[in-house]
PDB file of C-alpha atoms in Angstrom:
ATOM      1  CA  MET A   1      93.396  97.033-143.645  1.00 48.00           C
ATOM      2  CA  TYR A   2      93.918  93.145-143.107  1.00 51.00           C
ATOM      3  CA  LEU A   3      90.956  90.909-142.128  1.00 56.00           C
ATOM      4  CA  CYS A   4      91.644  87.739-140.024  1.00 51.00           C
ATOM      5  CA  THR A   5      88.948  85.253-139.025  1.00 53.00           C
ATOM      6  CA  LEU A   6      89.417  82.654-136.417  1.00 51.00           C
ATOM      7  CA  PHE A   7      89.018  78.978-138.436  1.00 51.00           C
ATOM      8  CA  THR A   8      89.175  76.793-135.189  1.00 50.00           C
ATOM      9  CA  ASP A   9      88.508  72.912-135.835  1.00 53.00           C
ATOM     10  CA  LYS A  10      85.208  71.498-133.815  1.00 54.00           C
ATOM     11  CA  ARG A  11      86.611  68.462-133.607  1.00 57.00           C
ATOM     12  CA  LEU A  12      89.386  69.421-131.410  1.00 61.00           C
ATOM     13  CA  ASN A  13      86.815  70.622-128.563  1.00 72.00           C
ATOM     14  CA  MET A  14      84.864  67.922-129.514  1.00 86.00           C
ATOM     15  CA  VAL A  15      84.120  65.475-125.766  1.00 92.00           C
ATOM     16  CA  LYS A  16      83.753  61.832-126.167  1.00 94.00           C
ATOM     17  CA  VAL A  17      80.170  60.823-124.026  1.00 96.00           C
ATOM     18  CA  LYS A  18      79.977  56.390-124.422  1.00 97.00           C
ATOM     19  CA  VAL A  19      76.268  56.104-124.671  1.00 97.00           C
ATOM     20  CA  ILE A  20      74.831  52.685-124.461  1.00 97.00           C
ATOM     21  CA  ASN A  21      70.756  52.898-126.657  1.00 98.00           C
ATOM     22  CA  ARG A  22      68.109  50.508-125.139  1.00 98.00           C
ATOM     23  CA  GLY A  23      65.351  52.062-127.041  1.00 97.00           C
ATOM     24  CA  HIS A  24      64.365  53.126-130.370  1.00 97.00           C
ATOM     25  CA  GLN A  25      65.106  56.481-130.733  1.00 96.00           C
ATOM     26  CA  PRO A  26      68.457  58.064-132.126  1.00 95.00           C
ATOM     27  CA  LEU A  27      71.123  59.108-130.609  1.00 96.00           C
ATOM     28  CA  PRO A  28      71.645  63.125-129.922  1.00 96.00           C
ATOM     29  CA  GLN A  29      72.813  64.973-132.317  1.00 93.00           C
ATOM     30  CA  TYR A  30      73.320  68.827-132.826  1.00 94.00           C
ATOM     31  CA  ALA A  31      70.964  70.146-135.586  1.00 92.00           C
ATOM     32  CA  THR A  32      73.413  72.946-137.058  1.00 92.00           C
ATOM     33  CA  PRO A  33      77.731  72.744-136.263  1.00 89.00           C
ATOM     34  CA  GLN A  34      76.766  75.866-134.189  1.00 91.00           C
ATOM     35  CA  SER A  35      74.416  73.508-132.088  1.00 94.00           C
ATOM     36  CA  ALA A  36      75.351  74.161-127.784  1.00 95.00           C
ATOM     37  CA  GLY A  37      72.671  71.288-127.236  1.00 96.00           C
ATOM     38  CA  MET A  38      71.225  68.145-128.606  1.00 97.00           C
ATOM     39  CA  ASP A  39      67.527  66.660-129.006  1.00 97.00           C
ATOM     40  CA  LEU A  40      66.440  64.302-126.564  1.00 98.00           C
ATOM     41  CA  HIS A  41      64.277  62.370-127.447  1.00 98.00           C
ATOM     42  CA  ALA A  42      61.038  60.409-125.372  1.00 98.00           C
ATOM     43  CA  ASN A  43      61.375  56.560-126.522  1.00 98.00           C
ATOM     44  CA  LEU A  44      57.936  55.420-125.796  1.00 98.00           C
ATOM     45  CA  SER A  45      55.626  52.278-126.281  1.00 97.00           C
ATOM     46  CA  GLU A  46      52.347  54.626-125.445  1.00 98.00           C
ATOM     47  CA  PRO A  47      52.048  58.439-125.683  1.00 98.00           C
ATOM     48  CA  ILE A  48      51.806  60.135-122.309  1.00 98.00           C
ATOM     49  CA  VAL A  49      48.980  62.567-121.703  1.00 98.00           C
ATOM     50  CA  LEU A  50      50.587  65.064-119.684  1.00 98.00           C
ATOM     51  CA  LYS A  51      47.417  67.673-117.770  1.00 98.00           C
ATOM     52  CA  PRO A  52      47.960  71.011-117.436  1.00 98.00           C
ATOM     53  CA  LEU A  53      50.271  71.804-114.056  1.00 98.00           C
ATOM     54  CA  GLN A  54      50.974  67.238-114.059  1.00 98.00           C
ATOM     55  CA  ARG A  55      54.604  66.964-115.102  1.00 98.00           C
ATOM     56  CA  CYS A  56      56.200  63.049-115.264  1.00 98.00           C
ATOM     57  CA  LEU A  57      59.276  61.909-116.024  1.00 98.00           C
ATOM     58  CA  VAL A  58      59.854  60.695-119.829  1.00 98.00           C
ATOM     59  CA  PRO A  59      62.165  57.742-120.606  1.00 98.00           C
ATOM     60  CA  THR A  60      65.371  58.402-123.737  1.00 98.00           C
ATOM     61  CA  GLY A  61      66.427  54.758-123.666  1.00 98.00           C
ATOM     62  CA  LEU A  62      69.424  56.699-123.345  1.00 98.00           C
ATOM     63  CA  TYR A  63      72.956  55.912-120.732  1.00 98.00           C
ATOM     64  CA  ILE A  64      75.818  57.913-120.373  1.00 98.00           C
ATOM     65  CA  SER A  65      78.965  58.002-119.024  1.00 97.00           C
ATOM     66  CA  LEU A  66      80.821  60.942-119.197  1.00 97.00           C
ATOM     67  CA  PRO A  67      84.352  61.462-118.402  1.00 97.00           C
ATOM     68  CA  GLU A  68      85.403  63.253-114.946  1.00 96.00           C
ATOM     69  CA  GLY A  69      85.310  66.798-114.579  1.00 96.00           C
ATOM     70  CA  PHE A  70      81.897  67.111-117.042  1.00 97.00           C
ATOM     71  CA  GLU A  71      77.790  66.738-116.840  1.00 98.00           C
ATOM     72  CA  ALA A  72      75.113  67.091-119.228  1.00 98.00           C
ATOM     73  CA  GLN A  73      72.595  69.447-118.328  1.00 98.00           C
ATOM     74  CA  VAL A  74      69.475  69.168-119.566  1.00 98.00           C
ATOM     75  CA  ARG A  75      67.098  71.857-120.621  1.00 98.00           C
ATOM     76  CA  PRO A  76      64.222  72.817-122.166  1.00 98.00           C
ATOM     77  CA  ARG A  77      63.467  73.090-125.492  1.00 97.00           C
ATOM     78  CA  SER A  78      62.726  77.103-126.336  1.00 95.00           C
ATOM     79  CA  GLY A  79      59.716  75.895-128.829  1.00 96.00           C
ATOM     80  CA  LEU A  80      57.869  73.706-126.628  1.00 97.00           C
ATOM     81  CA  ALA A  81      57.964  75.851-124.394  1.00 97.00           C
ATOM     82  CA  LEU A  82      56.973  78.922-126.496  1.00 97.00           C
ATOM     83  CA  LYS A  83      54.541  77.239-128.268  1.00 98.00           C
ATOM     84  CA  LYS A  84      53.174  74.064-126.010  1.00 98.00           C
ATOM     85  CA  GLY A  85      53.793  75.781-122.072  1.00 98.00           C
ATOM     86  CA  ILE A  86      56.500  72.851-121.457  1.00 98.00           C
ATOM     87  CA  THR A  87      59.135  72.972-119.664  1.00 98.00           C
ATOM     88  CA  VAL A  88      61.803  70.548-117.586  1.00 98.00           C
ATOM     89  CA  LEU A  89      60.628  70.940-114.248  1.00 96.00           C
ATOM     90  CA  ASN A  90      64.197  71.013-112.619  1.00 95.00           C
ATOM     91  CA  ALA A  91      66.008  72.896-115.506  1.00 94.00           C
ATOM     92  CA  PRO A  92      68.672  72.874-115.908  1.00 95.00           C
ATOM     93  CA  GLY A  93      68.481  69.095-114.897  1.00 96.00           C
ATOM     94  CA  THR A  94      72.287  67.724-114.142  1.00 97.00           C
ATOM     95  CA  ILE A  95      73.479  64.190-115.051  1.00 98.00           C
ATOM     96  CA  ASP A  96      76.600  63.359-113.299  1.00 98.00           C
ATOM     97  CA  ALA A  97      79.830  61.827-114.504  1.00 97.00           C
ATOM     98  CA  ASP A  98      78.999  59.056-112.751  1.00 98.00           C
ATOM     99  CA  TYR A  99      76.033  58.414-112.681  1.00 98.00           C
ATOM    100  CA  ARG A 100      74.960  55.530-114.917  1.00 98.00           C
ATOM    101  CA  GLY A 101      70.525  54.913-114.977  1.00 98.00           C
ATOM    102  CA  GLU A 102      68.460  55.867-118.165  1.00 98.00           C
ATOM    103  CA  VAL A 103      68.473  59.910-118.743  1.00 98.00           C
ATOM    104  CA  GLY A 104      65.075  61.303-118.050  1.00 98.00           C
ATOM    105  CA  VAL A 105      63.401  64.180-118.441  1.00 98.00           C
ATOM    106  CA  ILE A 106      61.267  65.917-115.691  1.00 98.00           C
ATOM    107  CA  LEU A 107      58.423  67.107-118.352  1.00 98.00           C
ATOM    108  CA  CYS A 108      55.835  69.775-116.703  1.00 98.00           C
ATOM    109  CA  ASN A 109      52.909  71.078-118.406  1.00 98.00           C
ATOM    110  CA  LEU A 110      52.823  74.653-117.755  1.00 98.00           C
ATOM    111  CA  SER A 111      49.393  75.224-120.096  1.00 98.00           C
ATOM    112  CA  ASN A 112      46.194  75.242-120.128  1.00 98.00           C
ATOM    113  CA  GLU A 113      45.389  72.430-122.309  1.00 98.00           C
ATOM    114  CA  GLU A 114      46.224  68.890-122.591  1.00 98.00           C
ATOM    115  CA  PHE A 115      49.637  67.416-124.022  1.00 98.00           C
ATOM    116  CA  ILE A 116      50.518  64.723-125.870  1.00 98.00           C
ATOM    117  CA  VAL A 117      53.963  63.367-125.377  1.00 98.00           C
ATOM    118  CA  ASN A 118      54.782  60.976-128.757  1.00 98.00           C
ATOM    119  CA  ASP A 119      57.277  58.722-128.948  1.00 98.00           C
ATOM    120  CA  GLY A 120      60.011  59.817-131.061  1.00 98.00           C
ATOM    121  CA  GLU A 121      58.859  63.571-130.073  1.00 97.00           C
ATOM    122  CA  ARG A 122      61.967  65.632-129.271  1.00 97.00           C
ATOM    123  CA  ILE A 123      61.399  67.182-125.462  1.00 98.00           C
ATOM    124  CA  ALA A 124      64.587  68.517-124.597  1.00 98.00           C
ATOM    125  CA  GLN A 125      68.029  69.353-125.859  1.00 97.00           C
ATOM    126  CA  MET A 126      70.772  67.844-123.647  1.00 98.00           C
ATOM    127  CA  VAL A 127      74.172  70.328-123.126  1.00 98.00           C
ATOM    128  CA  ILE A 128      77.650  68.743-122.527  1.00 97.00           C
ATOM    129  CA  ALA A 129      79.812  71.126-120.152  1.00 96.00           C
ATOM    130  CA  ARG A 130      82.804  71.218-118.101  1.00 96.00           C
ATOM    131  CA  HIS A 131      82.324  71.452-114.536  1.00 96.00           C
ATOM    132  CA  GLU A 132      84.520  73.036-111.880  1.00 95.00           C
ATOM    133  CA  THR A 133      84.602  70.800-108.305  1.00 94.00           C
ATOM    134  CA  ALA A 134      84.903  73.268-105.119  1.00 95.00           C
ATOM    135  CA  ASP A 135      86.582  73.289-101.741  1.00 96.00           C
ATOM    136  CA  PHE A 136      84.522  75.484 -99.415  1.00 97.00           C
ATOM    137  CA  ILE A 137      87.424  76.834 -96.640  1.00 97.00           C
ATOM    138  CA  GLU A 138      85.535  78.277 -93.401  1.00 97.00           C
ATOM    139  CA  VAL A 139      86.095  81.878 -92.459  1.00 96.00           C
ATOM    140  CA  GLU A 140      85.252  84.142 -90.229  1.00 97.00           C
ATOM    141  CA  GLU A 141      84.167  86.403 -92.613  1.00 95.00           C
ATOM    142  CA  LEU A 142      84.058  87.595 -96.226  1.00 93.00           C
ATOM    143  CA  ASP A 143      86.296  90.273 -98.407  1.00 94.00           C
ATOM    144  CA  GLU A 144      84.129  93.839 -98.836  1.00 92.00           C
ATOM    145  CA  THR A 145      82.446  94.428-102.866  1.00 90.00           C
ATOM    146  CA  GLU A 146      80.753  97.387-104.108  1.00 86.00           C
ATOM    147  CA  ARG A 147      77.479  94.869-104.012  1.00 85.00           C
ATOM    148  CA  GLY A 148      77.489  93.199-100.575  1.00 84.00           C
ATOM    149  CA  ALA A 149      74.886  92.021 -99.914  1.00 85.00           C
ATOM    150  CA  GLY A 150      72.226  93.716-102.205  1.00 80.00           C
ATOM    151  CA  GLY A 151      70.688  90.586-103.757  1.00 79.00           C
ATOM    152  CA  TYR A 152      67.079  90.524-105.966  1.00 77.00           C
ATOM    153  CA  GLY A 153      66.357  93.657-107.160  1.00 74.00           C
ATOM    154  CA  HIS A 154      68.917  95.676-105.611  1.00 71.00           C
ATOM    155  CA  THR A 155      70.240  97.466-108.767  1.00 74.00           C
ATOM    156  CA  GLY A 156      66.451  98.358-109.202  1.00 71.00           C
ATOM    157  CA  VAL A 157      63.716  98.114-112.505  1.00 67.00           C
ATOM    158  CA  LYS A 158      65.256 100.183-115.166  1.00 73.00           C
TER     159      LYS A 158
END
């Protein structure tokens, strides 16, 4: 029996993203070679106190230019979500290829305790993803499927 392993050069799949860093934090980077997301850091002149159920826009100091056909998705960090109840409110937040403003992260505190966002804190992760655009075609009826209009919970609980 032969064992065949497929090796790929990750650089072949690398998307070039132009970035201006007007902050004092490092550029986003992957923590491990197979990470999908890059950590985003808070770029603050003073800490932000996030009270229970409060939300705020946290600046990163980053401005990006994505290639057409790509988006940046801003997602919660799993450790902050599990340990502190901190999430990205509009997860995943979408940064479109034509947006040129500062990348901000809408954090929300779902815990019962105050959370302090400090300068340099890793607050979210950003995933660069290819997307399709749609051309909606109005029709009178849709094709039939086994599922049909079965929606939320239609397959039961077990």
